[in-house]
């Protein structure tokens, strides 16, 4: 795995790797994943139609946790980051009325991690 550096596109910070390597998330971060995180292989039960949106949300919260650690000296546990992701999925669910079942599957996956 790579260390955090500005030369690698979308390279996840160490705090992000901690969340993504967490075994209950069912996927592991490899070098290719770090360069193309949207191509991560996920459990087949998760619908692909909202994958990009949820993955962006996941990476956004990992990034926010990384910034909080660096700039505010506030460390977030993986469980805390996942709770924030879950809360945002709930908050945005009204925008996904036609895809409610698909979004719910992702929400349940995040909640059970």
PDB file of C-alpha atoms in Angstrom:
ATOM      1  CA  UNK A   1       0.000   0.000   0.000  1.00  0.00           C
ATOM      2  CA  UNK A   2       1.033   3.539  -0.636  1.00  0.00           C
ATOM      3  CA  UNK A   3       1.661   6.247   1.846  1.00  0.00           C
ATOM      4  CA  UNK A   4      -0.301   9.455   1.546  1.00  0.00           C
ATOM      5  CA  UNK A   5       1.227  11.766  -1.049  1.00  0.00           C
ATOM      6  CA  UNK A   6      -0.016  14.429  -3.397  1.00  0.00           C
ATOM      7  CA  UNK A   7       1.374  12.765  -6.529  1.00  0.00           C
ATOM      8  CA  UNK A   8      -1.077   9.843  -6.569  1.00  0.00           C
ATOM      9  CA  UNK A   9      -4.549  10.727  -7.826  1.00  0.00           C
ATOM     10  CA  UNK A  10      -7.303  10.165  -5.289  1.00  0.00           C
ATOM     11  CA  UNK A  11      -4.921   8.358  -2.989  1.00  0.00           C
ATOM     12  CA  UNK A  12      -6.676   7.728   0.281  1.00  0.00           C
ATOM     13  CA  UNK A  13      -5.063   8.966   3.480  1.00  0.00           C
ATOM     14  CA  UNK A  14      -4.105   6.494   6.224  1.00  0.00           C
ATOM     15  CA  UNK A  15      -7.365   7.174   8.089  1.00  0.00           C
ATOM     16  CA  UNK A  16      -9.230   6.292   4.925  1.00  0.00           C
ATOM     17  CA  UNK A  17      -7.336   3.072   4.495  1.00  0.00           C
ATOM     18  CA  UNK A  18      -8.222   2.176   8.085  1.00  0.00           C
ATOM     19  CA  UNK A  19     -11.910   2.417   7.241  1.00  0.00           C
ATOM     20  CA  UNK A  20     -11.695   0.663   3.877  1.00  0.00           C
ATOM     21  CA  UNK A  21      -9.465  -2.177   5.010  1.00  0.00           C
ATOM     22  CA  UNK A  22     -11.792  -2.868   7.881  1.00  0.00           C
ATOM     23  CA  UNK A  23     -12.719  -6.473   7.197  1.00  0.00           C
ATOM     24  CA  UNK A  24     -16.451  -6.038   7.684  1.00  0.00           C
ATOM     25  CA  UNK A  25     -16.638  -3.728   4.676  1.00  0.00           C
ATOM     26  CA  UNK A  26     -15.863  -6.752   2.498  1.00  0.00           C
ATOM     27  CA  UNK A  27     -13.333  -5.084   0.239  1.00  0.00           C
ATOM     28  CA  UNK A  28      -9.624  -4.411   0.452  1.00  0.00           C
ATOM     29  CA  UNK A  29      -7.708  -1.427  -0.865  1.00  0.00           C
ATOM     30  CA  UNK A  30      -4.964  -2.304  -3.343  1.00  0.00           C
ATOM     31  CA  UNK A  31      -2.762   0.003  -5.387  1.00  0.00           C
ATOM     32  CA  UNK A  32      -5.149  -0.112  -8.340  1.00  0.00           C
ATOM     33  CA  UNK A  33      -8.074   0.704  -6.034  1.00  0.00           C
ATOM     34  CA  UNK A  34      -6.222   3.735  -4.707  1.00  0.00           C
ATOM     35  CA  UNK A  35      -5.772   5.074  -8.207  1.00  0.00           C
ATOM     36  CA  UNK A  36      -9.323   4.248  -9.345  1.00  0.00           C
ATOM     37  CA  UNK A  37     -11.488   3.974  -6.212  1.00  0.00           C
ATOM     38  CA  UNK A  38     -14.696   4.002  -8.235  1.00  0.00           C
ATOM     39  CA  UNK A  39     -13.685   0.601  -9.702  1.00  0.00           C
ATOM     40  CA  UNK A  40     -13.623  -1.178  -6.349  1.00  0.00           C
ATOM     41  CA  UNK A  41     -15.254  -4.609  -6.367  1.00  0.00           C
ATOM     42  CA  UNK A  42     -18.118  -4.754  -3.903  1.00  0.00           C
ATOM     43  CA  UNK A  43     -20.383  -7.512  -2.627  1.00  0.00           C
ATOM     44  CA  UNK A  44     -22.810  -8.574  -5.358  1.00  0.00           C
ATOM     45  CA  UNK A  45     -25.864  -7.775  -3.227  1.00  0.00           C
ATOM     46  CA  UNK A  46     -25.221  -4.051  -3.623  1.00  0.00           C
ATOM     47  CA  UNK A  47     -27.026  -2.433  -6.563  1.00  0.00           C
ATOM     48  CA  UNK A  48     -24.767  -0.699  -9.044  1.00  0.00           C
ATOM     49  CA  UNK A  49     -27.224   2.020 -10.002  1.00  0.00           C
ATOM     50  CA  UNK A  50     -26.316   4.186  -6.968  1.00  0.00           C
ATOM     51  CA  UNK A  51     -22.767   2.859  -6.490  1.00  0.00           C
ATOM     52  CA  UNK A  52     -21.003   5.987  -7.744  1.00  0.00           C
ATOM     53  CA  UNK A  53     -23.057   8.266  -5.517  1.00  0.00           C
ATOM     54  CA  UNK A  54     -22.511   6.171  -2.401  1.00  0.00           C
ATOM     55  CA  UNK A  55     -18.805   5.654  -3.109  1.00  0.00           C
ATOM     56  CA  UNK A  56     -18.342   9.419  -3.467  1.00  0.00           C
ATOM     57  CA  UNK A  57     -20.139   9.854  -0.145  1.00  0.00           C
ATOM     58  CA  UNK A  58     -17.899   7.244   1.506  1.00  0.00           C
ATOM     59  CA  UNK A  59     -14.720   8.853   0.172  1.00  0.00           C
ATOM     60  CA  UNK A  60     -15.982  12.308   1.140  1.00  0.00           C
ATOM     61  CA  UNK A  61     -16.440  11.250   4.764  1.00  0.00           C
ATOM     62  CA  UNK A  62     -13.059   9.528   4.817  1.00  0.00           C
ATOM     63  CA  UNK A  63     -11.518  12.735   3.498  1.00  0.00           C
ATOM     64  CA  UNK A  64     -13.325  14.804   6.129  1.00  0.00           C
ATOM     65  CA  UNK A  65     -12.061  12.456   8.862  1.00  0.00           C
ATOM     66  CA  UNK A  66      -8.540  12.801   7.496  1.00  0.00           C
ATOM     67  CA  UNK A  67      -8.788  16.607   7.503  1.00  0.00           C
ATOM     68  CA  UNK A  68     -10.205  16.616  11.039  1.00  0.00           C
ATOM     69  CA  UNK A  69      -7.256  14.525  12.189  1.00  0.00           C
ATOM     70  CA  UNK A  70      -4.656  16.717  10.495  1.00  0.00           C
ATOM     71  CA  UNK A  71      -6.102  20.175  11.077  1.00  0.00           C
ATOM     72  CA  UNK A  72      -8.210  19.783  14.219  1.00  0.00           C
ATOM     73  CA  UNK A  73      -6.252  16.944  15.878  1.00  0.00           C
ATOM     74  CA  UNK A  74      -9.545  15.046  16.167  1.00  0.00           C
ATOM     75  CA  UNK A  75      -9.369  11.329  15.515  1.00  0.00           C
ATOM     76  CA  UNK A  76     -12.466   9.514  14.222  1.00  0.00           C
ATOM     77  CA  UNK A  77     -13.003   5.799  14.572  1.00  0.00           C
ATOM     78  CA  UNK A  78     -14.123   3.804  11.530  1.00  0.00           C
ATOM     79  CA  UNK A  79     -17.470   3.248  13.280  1.00  0.00           C
ATOM     80  CA  UNK A  80     -17.932   7.002  13.692  1.00  0.00           C
ATOM     81  CA  UNK A  81     -17.156   7.633  10.019  1.00  0.00           C
ATOM     82  CA  UNK A  82     -19.654   4.933   9.028  1.00  0.00           C
ATOM     83  CA  UNK A  83     -22.310   6.530  11.259  1.00  0.00           C
ATOM     84  CA  UNK A  84     -21.802   9.841   9.453  1.00  0.00           C
ATOM     85  CA  UNK A  85     -22.097   8.093   6.084  1.00  0.00           C
ATOM     86  CA  UNK A  86     -25.305   6.415   7.222  1.00  0.00           C
ATOM     87  CA  UNK A  87     -26.731   9.735   8.416  1.00  0.00           C
ATOM     88  CA  UNK A  88     -25.968  11.369   5.067  1.00  0.00           C
ATOM     89  CA  UNK A  89     -27.605   8.516   3.171  1.00  0.00           C
ATOM     90  CA  UNK A  90     -30.697   9.088   5.331  1.00  0.00           C
ATOM     91  CA  UNK A  91     -30.571  12.828   4.722  1.00  0.00           C
ATOM     92  CA  UNK A  92     -30.288  12.430   0.939  1.00  0.00           C
ATOM     93  CA  UNK A  93     -32.795   9.595   0.588  1.00  0.00           C
ATOM     94  CA  UNK A  94     -35.600  11.987  -0.385  1.00  0.00           C
ATOM     95  CA  UNK A  95     -33.644  12.752  -3.575  1.00  0.00           C
ATOM     96  CA  UNK A  96     -33.586   9.056  -4.475  1.00  0.00           C
ATOM     97  CA  UNK A  97     -37.299   8.246  -4.336  1.00  0.00           C
ATOM     98  CA  UNK A  98     -37.191   6.231  -7.563  1.00  0.00           C
ATOM     99  CA  UNK A  99     -34.137   4.352  -6.306  1.00  0.00           C
ATOM    100  CA  UNK A 100     -35.247   3.960  -2.694  1.00  0.00           C
ATOM    101  CA  UNK A 101     -34.773   0.180  -2.591  1.00  0.00           C
ATOM    102  CA  UNK A 102     -31.310   0.390  -4.115  1.00  0.00           C
ATOM    103  CA  UNK A 103     -30.224   3.131  -1.723  1.00  0.00           C
ATOM    104  CA  UNK A 104     -31.716   1.213   1.198  1.00  0.00           C
ATOM    105  CA  UNK A 105     -29.561  -1.818   0.323  1.00  0.00           C
ATOM    106  CA  UNK A 106     -26.452   0.348   0.531  1.00  0.00           C
ATOM    107  CA  UNK A 107     -27.653   1.933   3.772  1.00  0.00           C
ATOM    108  CA  UNK A 108     -28.192  -1.483   5.353  1.00  0.00           C
ATOM    109  CA  UNK A 109     -24.738  -2.590   4.237  1.00  0.00           C
ATOM    110  CA  UNK A 110     -23.131   0.485   5.825  1.00  0.00           C
ATOM    111  CA  UNK A 111     -25.155   0.122   9.042  1.00  0.00           C
ATOM    112  CA  UNK A 112     -24.207  -3.540   9.478  1.00  0.00           C
ATOM    113  CA  UNK A 113     -20.468  -2.938   9.074  1.00  0.00           C
TER     114      UNK A 113
END
